[in-house]
Amino acid sequence: MRWLKRWFWTPIREDENWAQTLVRVLGNLFRTIFTLFIMGIAVILIAVLVTVMGNRAAENKAQKTRDRISLDVMVLQNDEDRVAFDNVMEDYAREKAAENVEKAEEFRAKARQLAFSKDTYAVRCPPGYPLAIYIENRSDKVLESATIKLTARRKGSSVNELSYLEGEVKWTHYVPPLHGYVSCYTVNPDKKDLIYSASFLNYTVDLIDMEDWEGKETNAWLIQTLSED
């Protein structure tokens, strides 16, 4: 450690004149200040590097979480599908009221299959709101809100037929972990037959930690239960 001590302060010799002593003292001060300056810069750079790496790791983790939230959209084209769904739900309600457990469960399973099939989940949407957006959350966070970008094209075309206002949807429904939810929207009658697709706008997916009240108040459905049968 002697060399380190001498780096910061070289002792003054007895045979030095005042000029040599002044030069030695100034040299000692310069080395000390220069060393402290370099060490300060190094500490700042290390702190910045640690912060950047921490932010990058946090963003990578957040992105992996966002990637576990899927999005789908469709327009109900056939009102007969909705009528069939409504009829099954009526049958389920009737059998449940009559306490016919097995029969009620049979209709419940059929309704669930209609409501959450990849091709027919839009049957949950009432007349006048045929545009169904389905979000499935398989992350460990609660989806609080998001901005969804919609596009719609005619068959065989790549041209987006939606205006800016028609193509942006604000999602404000809580979707807890392992839950799915269908939200319904209006659509211009002349654009009902278009082919719709949807995606999240970057960094608009707001995720929060799960709280008890969110699980109790949400209208979303448990994916594991809905995916049965």
mmCIF file of C-alpha atoms in Angstrom:
data_model
loop_
_atom_site.group_PDB
_atom_site.id
_atom_site.type_symbol
_atom_site.label_atom_id
_atom_site.label_comp_id
_atom_site.label_asym_id
_atom_site.label_seq_id
_atom_site.Cartn_x
_atom_site.Cartn_y
_atom_site.Cartn_z
ATOM 1 C CA MET A 1 0.000 0.000 0.000
ATOM 2 C CA ARG A 2 3.068 2.262 0.259
ATOM 3 C CA TRP A 3 3.110 2.919 -3.470
ATOM 4 C CA LEU A 4 -0.567 3.975 -3.340
ATOM 5 C CA LYS A 5 0.143 6.347 -0.476
ATOM 6 C CA ARG A 6 3.126 7.852 -2.314
ATOM 7 C CA TRP A 7 0.974 8.270 -5.437
ATOM 8 C CA PHE A 8 -1.327 10.646 -3.587
ATOM 9 C CA TRP A 9 1.352 12.372 -1.541
ATOM 10 C CA THR A 10 5.107 12.168 -2.093
ATOM 11 C CA PRO A 11 6.958 13.268 1.078
ATOM 12 C CA ILE A 12 8.952 16.483 0.965
ATOM 13 C CA ARG A 13 12.708 15.951 1.208
ATOM 14 C CA GLU A 14 14.829 17.847 3.711
ATOM 15 C CA ASP A 15 17.415 18.940 1.126
ATOM 16 C CA GLU A 16 14.822 20.545 -1.195
ATOM 17 C CA ASN A 17 14.672 24.279 -1.760
ATOM 18 C CA TRP A 18 11.404 26.151 -1.755
ATOM 19 C CA ALA A 19 10.940 25.889 -5.536
ATOM 20 C CA GLN A 20 11.348 22.095 -5.498
ATOM 21 C CA THR A 21 8.979 21.835 -2.541
ATOM 22 C CA LEU A 22 6.382 23.951 -4.366
ATOM 23 C CA VAL A 23 6.633 21.780 -7.474
ATOM 24 C CA ARG A 24 6.344 18.595 -5.366
ATOM 25 C CA VAL A 25 3.310 19.926 -3.496
ATOM 26 C CA LEU A 26 1.597 21.034 -6.722
ATOM 27 C CA GLY A 27 2.384 17.638 -8.247
ATOM 28 C CA ASN A 28 0.864 15.884 -5.251
ATOM 29 C CA LEU A 29 -2.281 18.011 -5.478
ATOM 30 C CA PHE A 30 -2.576 17.464 -9.226
ATOM 31 C CA ARG A 31 -2.255 13.665 -8.933
ATOM 32 C CA THR A 32 -4.757 13.569 -6.082
ATOM 33 C CA ILE A 33 -7.328 15.729 -7.889
ATOM 34 C CA PHE A 34 -6.790 13.920 -11.220
ATOM 35 C CA THR A 35 -7.122 10.494 -9.573
ATOM 36 C CA LEU A 36 -10.280 11.483 -7.709
ATOM 37 C CA PHE A 37 -11.702 12.917 -10.960
ATOM 38 C CA ILE A 38 -11.022 9.674 -12.857
ATOM 39 C CA MET A 39 -12.471 7.624 -10.017
ATOM 40 C CA GLY A 40 -15.564 9.831 -9.991
ATOM 41 C CA ILE A 41 -16.020 9.392 -13.750
ATOM 42 C CA ALA A 42 -15.576 5.627 -13.341
ATOM 43 C CA VAL A 43 -18.187 5.496 -10.575
ATOM 44 C CA ILE A 44 -20.646 7.474 -12.725
ATOM 45 C CA LEU A 45 -20.057 5.215 -15.739
ATOM 46 C CA ILE A 46 -20.515 2.097 -13.633
ATOM 47 C CA ALA A 47 -23.722 3.506 -12.139
ATOM 48 C CA VAL A 48 -25.033 4.367 -15.614
ATOM 49 C CA LEU A 49 -24.104 0.910 -16.915
ATOM 50 C CA VAL A 50 -25.804 -0.824 -13.992
ATOM 51 C CA THR A 51 -28.908 1.341 -14.481
ATOM 52 C CA VAL A 52 -29.036 0.655 -18.231
ATOM 53 C CA MET A 53 -28.579 -3.079 -17.698
ATOM 54 C CA GLY A 54 -31.250 -3.053 -14.984
ATOM 55 C CA ASN A 55 -33.681 -1.148 -17.200
ATOM 56 C CA ARG A 56 -32.964 -3.485 -20.104
ATOM 57 C CA ALA A 57 -33.533 -6.544 -17.937
ATOM 58 C CA ALA A 58 -36.763 -5.052 -16.592
ATOM 59 C CA GLU A 59 -37.961 -4.211 -20.105
ATOM 60 C CA ASN A 60 -37.099 -7.706 -21.359
ATOM 61 C CA LYS A 61 -39.084 -9.170 -18.470
ATOM 62 C CA ALA A 62 -41.989 -6.808 -19.161
ATOM 63 C CA GLN A 63 -41.904 -7.712 -22.861
ATOM 64 C CA LYS A 64 -42.012 -11.421 -22.050
ATOM 65 C CA THR A 65 -45.033 -10.707 -19.867
ATOM 66 C CA ARG A 66 -46.712 -8.705 -22.644
ATOM 67 C CA ASP A 67 -45.997 -11.521 -25.084
ATOM 68 C CA ARG A 68 -48.154 -13.809 -22.956
ATOM 69 C CA ILE A 69 -51.205 -11.625 -23.616
ATOM 70 C CA SER A 70 -52.844 -12.638 -26.884
ATOM 71 C CA LEU A 71 -55.278 -10.607 -28.939
ATOM 72 C CA ASP A 72 -57.848 -11.622 -31.533
ATOM 73 C CA VAL A 73 -60.686 -9.882 -33.347
ATOM 74 C CA MET A 74 -63.599 -10.888 -35.533
ATOM 75 C CA VAL A 75 -66.963 -9.619 -36.717
ATOM 76 C CA LEU A 76 -69.998 -11.816 -36.223
ATOM 77 C CA GLN A 77 -71.141 -12.547 -39.749
ATOM 78 C CA ASN A 78 -74.008 -14.909 -39.061
ATOM 79 C CA ASP A 79 -76.799 -13.868 -36.704
ATOM 80 C CA GLU A 80 -77.909 -17.496 -36.598
ATOM 81 C CA ASP A 81 -74.829 -18.254 -34.501
ATOM 82 C CA ARG A 82 -75.932 -15.727 -31.903
ATOM 83 C CA VAL A 83 -79.463 -17.092 -31.897
ATOM 84 C CA ALA A 84 -78.090 -20.599 -31.392
ATOM 85 C CA PHE A 85 -75.978 -19.385 -28.492
ATOM 86 C CA ASP A 86 -78.907 -17.557 -26.896
ATOM 87 C CA ASN A 87 -81.061 -20.692 -27.232
ATOM 88 C CA VAL A 88 -78.412 -22.837 -25.556
ATOM 89 C CA MET A 89 -78.112 -20.329 -22.711
ATOM 90 C CA GLU A 90 -81.896 -20.419 -22.257
ATOM 91 C CA ASP A 91 -81.791 -24.214 -22.152
ATOM 92 C CA TYR A 92 -79.004 -24.056 -19.576
ATOM 93 C CA ALA A 93 -80.931 -21.597 -17.402
ATOM 94 C CA ARG A 94 -84.077 -23.733 -17.607
ATOM 95 C CA GLU A 95 -82.354 -26.972 -16.668
ATOM 96 C CA LYS A 96 -80.408 -25.284 -13.882
ATOM 97 C CA ALA A 97 -83.613 -23.841 -12.422
ATOM 98 C CA ALA A 98 -85.151 -27.319 -12.578
ATOM 99 C CA GLU A 99 -82.051 -28.656 -10.803
ATOM 100 C CA ASN A 100 -81.322 -31.073 -13.642
ATOM 101 C CA VAL A 101 -77.600 -30.942 -12.950
ATOM 102 C CA GLU A 102 -76.358 -33.286 -15.678
ATOM 103 C CA LYS A 103 -78.523 -31.724 -18.381
ATOM 104 C CA ALA A 104 -77.630 -28.205 -17.242
ATOM 105 C CA GLU A 105 -73.929 -29.048 -17.381
ATOM 106 C CA GLU A 106 -74.392 -30.443 -20.882
ATOM 107 C CA PHE A 107 -75.886 -27.159 -22.113
ATOM 108 C CA ARG A 108 -73.263 -25.196 -20.184
ATOM 109 C CA ALA A 109 -70.476 -27.069 -21.945
ATOM 110 C CA LYS A 110 -72.128 -26.467 -25.314
ATOM 111 C CA ALA A 111 -72.534 -22.746 -24.583
ATOM 112 C CA ARG A 112 -68.920 -22.551 -23.469
ATOM 113 C CA GLN A 113 -67.783 -24.194 -26.670
ATOM 114 C CA LEU A 114 -69.735 -21.666 -28.743
ATOM 115 C CA ALA A 115 -68.668 -18.673 -26.681
ATOM 116 C CA PHE A 116 -64.958 -19.377 -26.690
ATOM 117 C CA SER A 117 -64.274 -21.267 -29.849
ATOM 118 C CA LYS A 118 -61.684 -19.615 -32.085
ATOM 119 C CA ASP A 119 -64.340 -19.248 -34.788
ATOM 120 C CA THR A 120 -67.448 -18.288 -32.821
ATOM 121 C CA TYR A 121 -66.520 -16.264 -29.713
ATOM 122 C CA ALA A 122 -68.223 -13.218 -31.278
ATOM 123 C CA VAL A 123 -71.594 -14.797 -30.418
ATOM 124 C CA ARG A 124 -71.205 -13.127 -27.026
ATOM 125 C CA CYS A 125 -71.734 -9.754 -28.715
ATOM 126 C CA PRO A 126 -75.313 -8.427 -28.875
ATOM 127 C CA PRO A 127 -76.991 -7.077 -32.031
ATOM 128 C CA GLY A 128 -75.576 -3.713 -33.015
ATOM 129 C CA TYR A 129 -72.145 -4.581 -31.594
ATOM 130 C CA PRO A 130 -70.850 -7.265 -33.943
ATOM 131 C CA LEU A 131 -67.142 -6.427 -33.618
ATOM 132 C CA ALA A 132 -65.683 -8.744 -30.967
ATOM 133 C CA ILE A 133 -62.197 -8.254 -29.525
ATOM 134 C CA TYR A 134 -60.910 -11.132 -27.431
ATOM 135 C CA ILE A 135 -57.953 -10.855 -25.043
ATOM 136 C CA GLU A 136 -56.446 -13.841 -23.307
ATOM 137 C CA ASN A 137 -54.072 -13.159 -20.432
ATOM 138 C CA ARG A 138 -51.635 -15.983 -19.639
ATOM 139 C CA SER A 139 -49.183 -13.771 -17.743
ATOM 140 C CA ASP A 140 -48.816 -13.362 -13.979
ATOM 141 C CA LYS A 141 -49.996 -9.725 -14.081
ATOM 142 C CA VAL A 142 -53.399 -8.056 -14.437
ATOM 143 C CA LEU A 143 -54.057 -6.343 -17.756
ATOM 144 C CA GLU A 144 -55.375 -2.925 -16.755
ATOM 145 C CA SER A 145 -55.584 -1.097 -20.086
ATOM 146 C CA ALA A 146 -54.207 -1.067 -23.615
ATOM 147 C CA THR A 147 -54.541 0.660 -26.950
ATOM 148 C CA ILE A 148 -55.485 -1.643 -29.801
ATOM 149 C CA LYS A 149 -54.823 -0.922 -33.458
ATOM 150 C CA LEU A 150 -57.439 -2.349 -35.818
ATOM 151 C CA THR A 151 -57.063 -2.885 -39.541
ATOM 152 C CA ALA A 152 -59.644 -4.204 -41.983
ATOM 153 C CA ARG A 153 -59.192 -5.202 -45.594
ATOM 154 C CA ARG A 154 -61.295 -6.614 -48.351
ATOM 155 C CA LYS A 155 -60.638 -10.171 -49.460
ATOM 156 C CA GLY A 156 -57.653 -10.222 -51.794
ATOM 157 C CA SER A 157 -56.588 -6.676 -50.878
ATOM 158 C CA SER A 158 -53.924 -5.304 -48.528
ATOM 159 C CA VAL A 159 -55.472 -1.822 -48.242
ATOM 160 C CA ASN A 160 -56.680 -0.834 -44.773
ATOM 161 C CA GLU A 161 -60.277 0.372 -45.097
ATOM 162 C CA LEU A 162 -60.552 1.865 -41.601
ATOM 163 C CA SER A 163 -60.124 5.531 -40.741
ATOM 164 C CA TYR A 164 -57.915 6.631 -37.851
ATOM 165 C CA LEU A 165 -60.864 6.915 -35.465
ATOM 166 C CA GLU A 166 -62.248 3.547 -36.523
ATOM 167 C CA GLY A 167 -58.870 1.866 -36.201
ATOM 168 C CA GLU A 168 -57.986 2.687 -32.594
ATOM 169 C CA VAL A 169 -59.670 1.096 -29.589
ATOM 170 C CA LYS A 170 -59.016 1.872 -25.941
ATOM 171 C CA TRP A 171 -59.237 -1.297 -23.860
ATOM 172 C CA THR A 172 -60.249 -0.569 -20.252
ATOM 173 C CA HIS A 173 -61.372 -3.953 -18.900
ATOM 174 C CA TYR A 174 -59.432 -5.702 -16.155
ATOM 175 C CA VAL A 175 -58.231 -9.119 -17.300
ATOM 176 C CA PRO A 176 -56.621 -11.058 -14.411
ATOM 177 C CA PRO A 177 -53.984 -13.761 -14.947
ATOM 178 C CA LEU A 178 -55.278 -16.901 -16.693
ATOM 179 C CA HIS A 179 -58.467 -15.109 -17.743
ATOM 180 C CA GLY A 180 -59.988 -14.138 -21.066
ATOM 181 C CA TYR A 181 -62.508 -11.482 -21.976
ATOM 182 C CA VAL A 182 -64.554 -10.499 -25.030
ATOM 183 C CA SER A 183 -65.458 -6.848 -25.554
ATOM 184 C CA CYS A 184 -67.949 -5.797 -28.237
ATOM 185 C CA TYR A 185 -68.016 -2.691 -30.430
ATOM 186 C CA THR A 186 -70.055 -1.148 -33.207
ATOM 187 C CA VAL A 187 -68.919 -1.229 -36.813
ATOM 188 C CA ASN A 188 -70.096 0.594 -39.912
ATOM 189 C CA PRO A 189 -72.553 -1.656 -41.789
ATOM 190 C CA ASP A 190 -70.622 -1.215 -45.043
ATOM 191 C CA LYS A 191 -67.470 -2.490 -43.316
ATOM 192 C CA LYS A 192 -68.985 -5.463 -41.552
ATOM 193 C CA ASP A 193 -67.843 -7.925 -44.213
ATOM 194 C CA LEU A 194 -64.179 -6.884 -44.116
ATOM 195 C CA ILE A 195 -61.402 -9.089 -42.773
ATOM 196 C CA TYR A 196 -60.289 -7.648 -39.426
ATOM 197 C CA SER A 197 -57.003 -7.964 -37.566
ATOM 198 C CA ALA A 198 -55.723 -6.375 -34.366
ATOM 199 C CA SER A 199 -52.477 -5.656 -32.548
ATOM 200 C CA PHE A 200 -51.361 -3.787 -29.455
ATOM 201 C CA LEU A 201 -49.680 -0.436 -29.977
ATOM 202 C CA ASN A 202 -46.166 -0.588 -28.564
ATOM 203 C CA TYR A 203 -45.817 0.126 -24.843
ATOM 204 C CA THR A 204 -49.527 0.793 -24.308
ATOM 205 C CA VAL A 205 -50.176 -2.463 -22.456
ATOM 206 C CA ASP A 206 -50.477 -1.514 -18.771
ATOM 207 C CA LEU A 207 -49.908 -4.395 -16.366
ATOM 208 C CA ILE A 208 -50.299 -4.300 -12.593
ATOM 209 C CA ASP A 209 -49.928 -6.737 -9.719
ATOM 210 C CA MET A 210 -52.962 -8.814 -8.829
ATOM 211 C CA GLU A 211 -55.187 -7.638 -5.969
ATOM 212 C CA ASP A 212 -58.103 -9.521 -4.421
ATOM 213 C CA TRP A 213 -60.773 -7.049 -5.480
ATOM 214 C CA GLU A 214 -59.770 -7.317 -9.144
ATOM 215 C CA GLY A 215 -60.380 -11.044 -9.110
ATOM 216 C CA LYS A 216 -63.782 -10.536 -7.478
ATOM 217 C CA GLU A 217 -64.998 -7.658 -9.654
ATOM 218 C CA THR A 218 -63.737 -8.720 -13.073
ATOM 219 C CA ASN A 219 -66.162 -9.986 -15.719
ATOM 220 C CA ALA A 220 -63.403 -11.990 -17.383
ATOM 221 C CA TRP A 221 -63.560 -15.780 -17.483
ATOM 222 C CA LEU A 222 -61.035 -18.276 -16.205
ATOM 223 C CA ILE A 223 -59.199 -19.742 -19.184
ATOM 224 C CA GLN A 224 -58.604 -23.111 -17.570
ATOM 225 C CA THR A 225 -62.314 -23.552 -16.893
ATOM 226 C CA LEU A 226 -63.424 -22.287 -20.279
ATOM 227 C CA SER A 227 -60.999 -24.466 -22.179
ATOM 228 C CA GLU A 228 -62.541 -27.672 -20.794
ATOM 229 C CA ASP A 229 -64.336 -29.995 -23.188
#
